[in-house]
Amino acid sequence: MKCGTQDWLRGFGLLFFVQTVLSMVIPNSTHLELLLEKYMNKDDEWWVSKQRGKRAITEGDMHLILDLHNNLRGQVYPQASNMEYMVWDTDLERSSEHWAHTCLWEHGPQHMLTQIGQNLGAHWGRDRPPTFHVQAWYDEVRDYSYPYPQECNPDCPFRCSGPVCTHYTQMVWATSSHIGCAINICYNMNVWGMIWTKAVYLVCNYSPPGNWWGHAPYKHGSPCSACPPSYGGGCRDNLCYTENGVDRRPAPELEETNYIEPEPRAQEPRSRPQPPIPSPNDNMERNEVVSTVQMCQQMDCETKLRDRCKETTCNRYECPPGCLSSPGKVIGAAYYDMQSSVCGAGLHAGVIDNDGGWLDVTRQGRKPHFTKSYKNGIQSLGMNRSANAFKVFSVPVKAVPCETTVARFCPYKKPARHCPRLYCPRNCLHETRARVIGTQYYSDKSSICRAAIHAGVIQNDLGGYLDVQPVDKKRQYSGSYQNGISSESLQNPSGGKAFRVFAVI
């Protein structure tokens, strides 16, 4: 039975999500390959017209989307016995790109809508990583109740208590083992009657499609206990997996050097951890901590770095929109004098545009002179005397799993380096194998996401963004009980560095 198309509008600031529920008969591989033949043919005009070397999505974003899908698929509750490991498919990527370039806020192309699953997401304004959309799709789990076995005779009911939860069910549909996504910037995109001047459009295609009426998204049971025979009994992070599986990822791009591989997990399936039962003597209110301290400073268009950054470790800033008409004074080109407007320098360097955004600053010490130039709508000034200088850089955003540590991801070094802005998934509280050492200042062997929960920077049931500041080692780390996590104490550590976590509001 075909369940048709369901479109959903959900406000999240200026963020919207939409998904198609697509299913008729799962196509055989030959049928799907015929449908995708148009996108496999690189001689097609739409593909050739692209700039050479440019792909539908960066290597880093591809890994983030794929790894977050697999991480979330392996964490479903109740546990799945037949959840398959998802791999990237470049033909699905190309079909997604073809649709993303139409800039149409609807599903398509029509001839493929019964053969693939498709999720769409779009936003404008503040920059967000593609994983923001993926996590929001998964977060519909709060509106979905897995059907009880006794209800599935002969068919399983669709148990959705909210307006829609089919983004979630497509993501965790056990047999949807292939994914390909594309991102495109769409100018003057019509999103249900609203014109977005610069929309970031994400299209993800899945195969085989999910969301069949009368079926649960997966079978409940011990992880990997009901995998298809083709996986030969292989299991990886609670997902059916085989080393001989087809992983149609493109070759890595050389310029992408800051992707961090997730740490390998134990292969054996494990039961879902239960939350610790507090002692009757625990005062839970006393141990609830919320921190809104931010590392990122908000700037005016004309604010000079010299006026804002005095003897502090200040290196991350947020610029407002509209600075192009009033950027403040900018002195220099490749590097800028400390009397320059931070946001003006960011515009001149092309790190941000007139929509504003985040940027990182790195001090360069004294430079003998500063050259003038016209870039990106900003005329900078020259100066023929030495002065302290700085450079501006874009702020990368990375999604990390619960167990990621600063020692592995962004260790402290001299001179100080920038860490990406990080996005933590939900429900890291009970990843008890991920240690937390310290309070306020944490050992770099601590889990970043669990330290952020302990510090009150993010909430366990929401996850979210945070900034990390690596610092030199501390002589000792004091443990404490906060927000459901008991951190460890450590006296006279023999090695390693430390870090702090900050809120992103």
XYZ file of C-alpha atoms in Angstrom:
505
model
C 0.000 0.000 0.000
C 1.375 3.390 -0.911
C 1.250 5.794 2.010
C 1.539 8.882 -0.174
C 3.406 12.099 0.447
C 3.359 13.985 3.721
C 4.918 17.443 3.939
C 5.602 19.032 7.279
C 6.466 22.605 8.230
C 8.230 23.087 11.513
C 9.460 26.440 12.754
C 12.845 26.509 14.457
C 13.836 30.141 14.265
C 14.280 30.503 10.535
C 14.705 26.780 10.011
C 12.289 24.420 8.303
C 12.224 20.698 7.627
C 10.260 18.613 5.169
C 10.186 14.931 4.309
C 8.432 12.685 1.866
C 7.028 9.351 3.001
C 7.733 7.269 -0.051
C 6.865 3.625 -0.521
C 5.269 1.234 -2.925
C 7.337 -1.787 -3.767
C 10.998 -1.841 -2.824
C 12.734 -1.809 -6.201
C 15.278 -4.379 -7.138
C 18.788 -3.088 -7.712
C 18.442 -3.249 -11.511
C 15.343 -1.062 -11.461
C 17.013 1.518 -9.233
C 20.153 1.571 -11.361
C 18.008 2.307 -14.431
C 16.395 5.203 -12.597
C 19.773 6.526 -11.519
C 21.371 6.075 -14.942
C 20.796 9.753 -15.700
C 22.843 10.713 -12.677
C 25.593 8.151 -13.287
C 26.242 9.661 -16.724
C 28.803 12.390 -16.149
C 28.299 13.678 -19.713
C 24.898 15.100 -18.791
C 24.818 18.847 -19.228
C 23.919 19.552 -15.600
C 26.944 17.593 -14.381
C 29.475 18.867 -16.957
C 28.459 22.479 -16.337
C 29.707 22.179 -12.757
C 33.121 23.582 -11.946
C 35.753 20.873 -12.241
C 36.687 19.252 -8.956
C 33.562 20.521 -7.172
C 31.254 17.941 -5.649
C 27.725 18.108 -4.342
C 28.987 18.069 -0.786
C 32.345 18.394 0.943
C 34.148 15.355 2.235
C 33.813 16.682 5.778
C 30.038 17.270 5.555
C 29.570 13.873 3.943
C 31.319 12.151 6.844
C 29.362 14.179 9.391
C 26.007 13.246 7.863
C 26.883 9.597 7.369
C 28.520 9.089 10.752
C 25.664 10.798 12.589
C 23.133 8.594 10.793
C 25.014 5.444 11.782
C 25.629 6.654 15.325
C 21.927 7.383 15.830
C 20.801 4.181 14.085
C 22.961 2.200 16.506
C 21.371 3.908 19.525
C 17.668 3.332 18.819
C 15.443 2.296 21.689
C 14.055 -0.272 21.908
C 17.102 -1.929 20.393
C 17.087 -3.094 16.791
C 17.997 -6.644 15.786
C 18.268 -5.972 12.030
C 19.505 -2.369 11.692
C 21.909 -2.177 8.738
C 25.068 -0.081 8.583
C 24.500 2.826 6.204
C 26.998 3.593 3.418
C 27.422 6.583 1.143
C 26.281 6.209 -2.465
C 27.698 8.696 -4.983
C 24.879 8.021 -7.470
C 22.318 8.966 -4.830
C 24.501 11.990 -4.081
C 24.339 13.064 -7.713
C 20.580 12.570 -7.873
C 20.307 14.697 -4.705
C 22.497 17.356 -6.284
C 20.356 17.428 -9.403
C 17.307 18.195 -7.261
C 19.123 20.632 -4.947
C 20.097 22.722 -7.981
C 16.453 23.190 -8.962
C 15.990 25.194 -5.718
C 12.387 23.974 -5.602
C 10.971 23.545 -2.105
C 9.153 20.347 -2.972
C 10.012 16.702 -3.514
C 11.307 15.353 -6.766
C 11.930 14.418 -9.401
C 8.470 12.894 -9.708
C 9.569 9.766 -11.587
C 11.797 8.722 -8.647
C 9.498 9.455 -5.736
C 8.229 5.884 -5.446
C 11.729 4.420 -5.585
C 13.712 6.454 -3.045
C 13.199 8.032 0.358
C 13.918 11.742 0.520
C 14.479 14.271 3.301
C 14.743 17.986 2.622
C 15.967 20.724 4.915
C 16.638 24.422 4.454
C 17.742 27.343 6.575
C 18.988 30.863 6.205
C 20.573 33.408 8.515
C 22.961 31.971 11.090
C 25.287 29.325 9.696
C 24.485 25.775 10.742
C 26.133 22.457 9.879
C 24.088 19.886 7.938
C 24.021 17.711 11.060
C 21.699 20.284 12.612
C 19.000 19.119 10.183
C 19.876 15.444 10.656
C 19.657 15.702 14.445
C 16.333 17.548 14.178
C 14.941 14.780 11.981
C 16.005 12.214 14.535
C 14.592 14.279 17.410
C 11.093 13.451 16.185
C 11.605 10.247 18.176
C 9.952 12.115 21.048
C 6.684 11.965 19.084
C 7.050 8.315 18.029
C 6.178 5.213 20.032
C 7.562 1.931 18.766
C 4.561 -0.388 18.229
C 4.125 -3.250 20.677
C 4.512 -6.732 19.105
C 0.922 -7.657 19.967
C -0.247 -4.668 17.919
C 1.470 -5.903 14.764
C -0.979 -8.616 13.809
C -1.397 -8.503 10.888
C -0.008 -4.955 10.470
C 1.873 -2.581 12.756
C 0.150 0.726 13.521
C 1.875 3.997 12.823
C 2.269 5.391 16.323
C 2.988 9.097 15.956
C 1.711 11.475 18.633
C 2.991 14.678 17.008
C 2.255 16.349 13.675
C 4.763 14.068 11.977
C 7.573 11.693 12.911
C 8.434 10.220 9.532
C 11.793 11.998 9.333
C 12.827 9.846 12.286
C 11.387 6.593 10.940
C 13.097 7.046 7.541
C 16.424 7.657 9.281
C 16.095 4.460 11.347
C 14.446 2.285 8.699
C 16.527 -0.859 9.048
C 16.828 -1.728 5.361
C 17.612 1.818 4.146
C 21.316 1.098 3.864
C 22.370 3.669 1.234
C 22.337 7.439 1.438
C 23.529 10.309 -0.730
C 23.071 14.005 0.039
C 23.822 17.361 -1.544
C 23.942 20.956 -0.357
C 23.281 24.000 -2.541
C 22.984 27.747 -1.945
C 19.673 28.944 -3.418
C 19.055 32.648 -3.964
C 15.496 33.990 -3.667
C 14.113 30.545 -2.847
C 10.352 30.352 -2.328
C 9.715 28.389 0.882
C 5.933 28.125 1.238
C 5.328 31.696 0.163
C 8.332 33.242 1.923
C 11.263 34.399 -0.216
C 14.614 33.483 1.330
C 17.333 35.574 -0.256
C 20.095 33.069 0.478
C 18.832 29.634 1.500
C 21.079 26.669 2.312
C 19.247 23.707 0.793
C 19.985 20.122 1.924
C 18.641 17.122 -0.015
C 19.183 13.545 1.210
C 18.076 10.526 -0.827
C 17.765 7.054 0.731
C 17.631 3.604 -0.825
C 15.806 1.319 -0.397
C 13.041 3.661 0.807
C 11.416 3.310 4.209
C 8.132 4.277 5.821
C 5.895 1.458 4.656
C 2.412 1.452 6.088
C 1.848 -1.577 8.277
C 5.526 -2.129 9.080
C 7.684 -1.091 12.016
C 10.936 0.672 11.033
C 13.013 -2.199 12.419
C 12.754 -5.467 14.321
C 13.158 -5.292 18.076
C 15.730 -7.600 19.641
C 19.365 -8.150 20.521
C 21.573 -6.011 18.184
C 22.609 -7.876 15.031
C 20.615 -11.010 15.976
C 18.395 -10.772 12.863
C 20.763 -9.418 10.217
C 20.235 -10.487 6.584
C 22.445 -13.474 5.603
C 24.446 -11.242 3.244
C 26.185 -9.672 6.263
C 27.660 -13.035 7.267
C 27.080 -12.425 10.963
C 29.103 -9.201 11.012
C 28.227 -6.537 13.571
C 29.609 -3.051 14.173
C 28.301 -0.605 16.775
C 24.983 -2.502 16.999
C 24.583 -2.423 13.187
C 24.664 -5.259 10.650
C 28.035 -4.793 8.969
C 30.362 -6.481 6.529
C 33.838 -5.490 5.391
C 32.871 -6.630 1.893
C 29.913 -4.257 1.722
C 29.769 -1.697 -1.046
C 30.774 1.699 0.323
C 30.577 3.982 -2.674
C 32.293 6.971 -1.145
C 34.443 9.177 -3.373
C 38.153 9.430 -2.764
C 38.995 11.813 0.090
C 39.624 15.426 -0.855
C 43.141 16.491 0.000
C 42.122 19.863 1.431
C 39.987 18.208 4.102
C 42.501 17.502 6.846
C 40.609 18.153 10.057
C 38.109 15.285 10.041
C 38.509 13.131 13.144
C 37.661 9.454 12.905
C 35.390 8.251 15.712
C 37.112 5.987 18.216
C 36.288 2.320 17.586
C 33.740 0.850 19.953
C 33.496 -2.644 21.346
C 32.033 -5.065 18.836
C 29.861 -7.034 21.207
C 26.262 -5.851 21.579
C 25.453 -4.244 24.894
C 22.208 -3.581 26.638
C 20.872 -0.053 26.947
C 22.411 1.552 30.038
C 19.977 2.495 32.771
C 20.188 5.858 34.521
C 21.835 5.733 37.946
C 19.434 5.662 40.872
C 20.243 8.593 43.148
C 20.797 8.001 46.808
C 18.014 9.296 49.104
C 20.645 11.612 50.548
C 21.342 13.241 47.191
C 19.940 16.728 46.880
C 19.187 16.749 43.166
C 18.301 20.446 43.031
C 21.591 21.421 44.605
C 23.414 19.479 41.907
C 21.650 21.019 38.950
C 24.091 23.445 37.316
C 23.435 25.701 34.332
C 26.260 27.647 32.697
C 25.585 30.384 30.141
C 29.177 31.651 30.009
C 30.232 32.044 26.386
C 33.648 32.072 24.799
C 32.270 33.701 21.634
C 31.883 37.483 21.955
C 29.252 39.456 20.078
C 30.637 42.399 18.146
C 29.337 45.593 16.581
C 30.288 46.233 12.958
C 32.813 48.942 13.881
C 34.372 47.340 16.997
C 38.166 47.205 16.805
C 40.057 44.172 18.008
C 42.292 46.426 20.122
C 39.251 47.681 22.050
C 37.735 44.249 22.630
C 40.697 41.957 23.249
C 42.954 43.089 26.077
C 45.014 40.496 27.903
C 42.344 37.829 27.516
C 42.141 34.601 25.600
C 39.603 36.055 23.206
C 39.579 34.606 19.756
C 35.995 33.830 18.660
C 33.504 36.505 17.656
C 30.004 36.795 16.241
C 29.355 39.622 13.784
C 25.864 40.996 13.127
C 24.295 41.173 9.650
C 24.495 44.345 7.573
C 28.127 45.298 8.256
C 28.906 45.833 4.575
C 27.290 49.295 4.703
C 29.227 50.253 7.851
C 32.231 47.975 8.243
C 34.465 50.265 10.273
C 38.106 50.942 9.449
C 40.132 48.047 8.022
C 43.934 48.267 7.808
C 45.833 45.586 5.914
C 45.189 42.706 3.548
C 46.596 39.243 4.339
C 46.828 40.338 7.987
C 45.243 43.292 9.742
C 46.301 45.960 12.207
C 44.829 45.662 15.723
C 43.002 48.949 15.136
C 40.926 47.316 12.394
C 37.259 46.469 12.764
C 37.037 42.715 13.400
C 33.851 42.329 11.357
C 35.215 44.574 8.598
C 38.334 42.399 8.403
C 36.122 39.304 8.264
C 34.188 40.782 5.328
C 37.381 41.870 3.549
C 38.916 38.405 3.947
C 35.723 36.691 2.759
C 35.380 34.765 6.025
C 31.860 36.151 6.559
C 29.393 37.882 4.254
C 26.805 40.567 4.820
C 24.599 38.070 6.671
C 27.132 38.160 9.517
C 28.426 35.045 11.256
C 31.245 33.659 13.349
C 34.960 34.141 12.865
C 38.141 33.241 14.712
C 41.050 35.617 15.313
C 44.701 34.619 15.575
C 47.271 37.156 16.686
C 50.316 37.446 14.422
C 52.696 39.549 16.516
C 54.272 42.664 15.010
C 54.329 43.159 11.253
C 56.543 45.761 9.526
C 53.834 47.240 7.296
C 50.245 46.737 6.090
C 49.119 46.839 2.458
C 45.834 48.182 1.161
C 43.492 46.281 -1.135
C 39.898 46.096 -2.325
C 38.215 42.754 -1.621
C 34.630 41.582 -1.258
C 33.238 45.104 -1.293
C 35.659 46.465 1.343
C 38.509 48.907 0.662
C 41.221 48.431 3.273
C 43.881 51.016 4.153
C 47.662 50.695 4.050
C 50.118 51.616 6.801
C 53.924 51.914 6.542
C 54.864 51.329 10.162
C 55.118 48.249 12.322
C 52.258 47.262 14.597
C 50.620 44.204 16.145
C 48.561 42.214 13.665
C 45.897 39.538 13.464
C 44.338 37.186 10.936
C 40.726 36.044 10.630
C 39.491 32.521 9.906
C 36.115 30.863 9.465
C 34.723 28.804 12.342
C 34.304 25.141 11.374
C 31.482 23.200 13.009
C 31.919 19.493 13.716
C 29.563 16.903 15.137
C 31.254 14.544 17.601
C 30.104 11.342 19.323
C 29.691 11.185 23.091
C 33.102 9.665 23.792
C 35.276 12.183 21.902
C 38.072 13.679 24.012
C 40.026 16.909 23.652
C 43.295 14.940 23.745
C 42.260 13.232 20.518
C 40.293 16.010 18.864
C 41.912 19.348 19.695
C 44.860 19.093 22.126
C 46.449 22.154 23.694
C 49.568 23.397 21.922
C 51.646 26.546 21.865
C 50.871 28.862 20.225
C 47.203 28.370 21.128
C 45.051 26.854 18.405
C 41.377 27.127 17.592
C 39.013 24.235 18.180
C 36.009 23.839 15.898
C 32.612 24.639 17.330
C 31.268 21.235 18.341
C 27.827 19.651 18.195
C 27.070 16.920 20.749
C 24.259 14.384 20.242
C 21.512 13.768 22.737
C 21.709 11.254 25.590
C 25.447 11.232 26.350
C 24.692 11.144 30.091
C 24.704 7.356 30.328
C 27.809 6.694 28.202
C 29.497 5.600 31.411
C 32.646 4.386 29.659
C 33.381 7.998 28.684
C 35.187 9.555 31.644
C 34.793 13.036 33.091
C 37.744 14.258 35.179
C 37.529 17.584 36.976
C 35.108 20.461 37.542
C 35.095 23.671 35.471
C 38.579 22.724 34.255
C 38.633 19.184 32.879
C 41.457 16.823 31.989
C 41.778 16.488 28.221
C 41.161 12.750 28.610
C 37.562 13.582 29.524
C 34.603 13.185 27.193
C 33.845 16.640 25.780
C 30.077 16.092 25.589
C 29.754 14.572 29.063
C 31.929 17.342 30.527
C 29.568 19.836 28.868
C 26.572 18.162 30.543
C 28.426 18.129 33.875
C 29.235 21.840 33.487
C 25.630 22.689 32.560
C 26.609 23.961 29.112
C 24.246 21.558 27.300
C 21.315 19.445 28.444
C 21.429 15.681 28.109
C 18.022 15.341 26.443
C 18.756 18.041 23.878
C 22.478 17.891 23.084
C 23.655 20.947 21.202
C 26.513 23.283 20.374
C 29.452 24.234 22.569
C 32.846 25.884 22.324
C 36.008 24.277 23.684
C 39.055 26.130 24.977
C 42.135 23.913 25.427
C 44.440 25.168 28.208
C 47.665 24.020 29.798
C 47.576 21.218 32.344
C 46.392 21.762 35.905
C 48.124 20.503 39.046
C 44.961 18.773 40.155
C 41.371 18.138 39.115
C 38.549 18.131 41.642
C 35.615 15.784 41.150
C 31.989 16.676 41.858
C 28.425 15.497 41.264
C 26.556 17.754 38.846
C 23.651 17.205 36.463
C 23.619 13.453 36.977
C 27.364 12.949 36.373
C 29.952 12.189 39.043
C 33.278 13.493 37.751
C 36.594 12.054 38.941
C 39.326 13.726 40.961
C 42.946 13.525 39.864
C 45.952 14.656 41.897
C 49.332 15.489 40.336
C 48.603 14.260 36.793
C 51.722 12.952 35.104
C 50.792 14.216 31.645
C 48.058 15.607 29.488
C 46.491 19.035 29.245
C 43.154 20.571 30.235
C 40.155 22.327 28.707
C 37.048 24.358 29.450
C 33.626 24.178 27.813
C 31.446 27.181 26.982
C 27.813 27.675 26.041
C 26.656 28.752 22.582
C 23.498 30.860 22.831
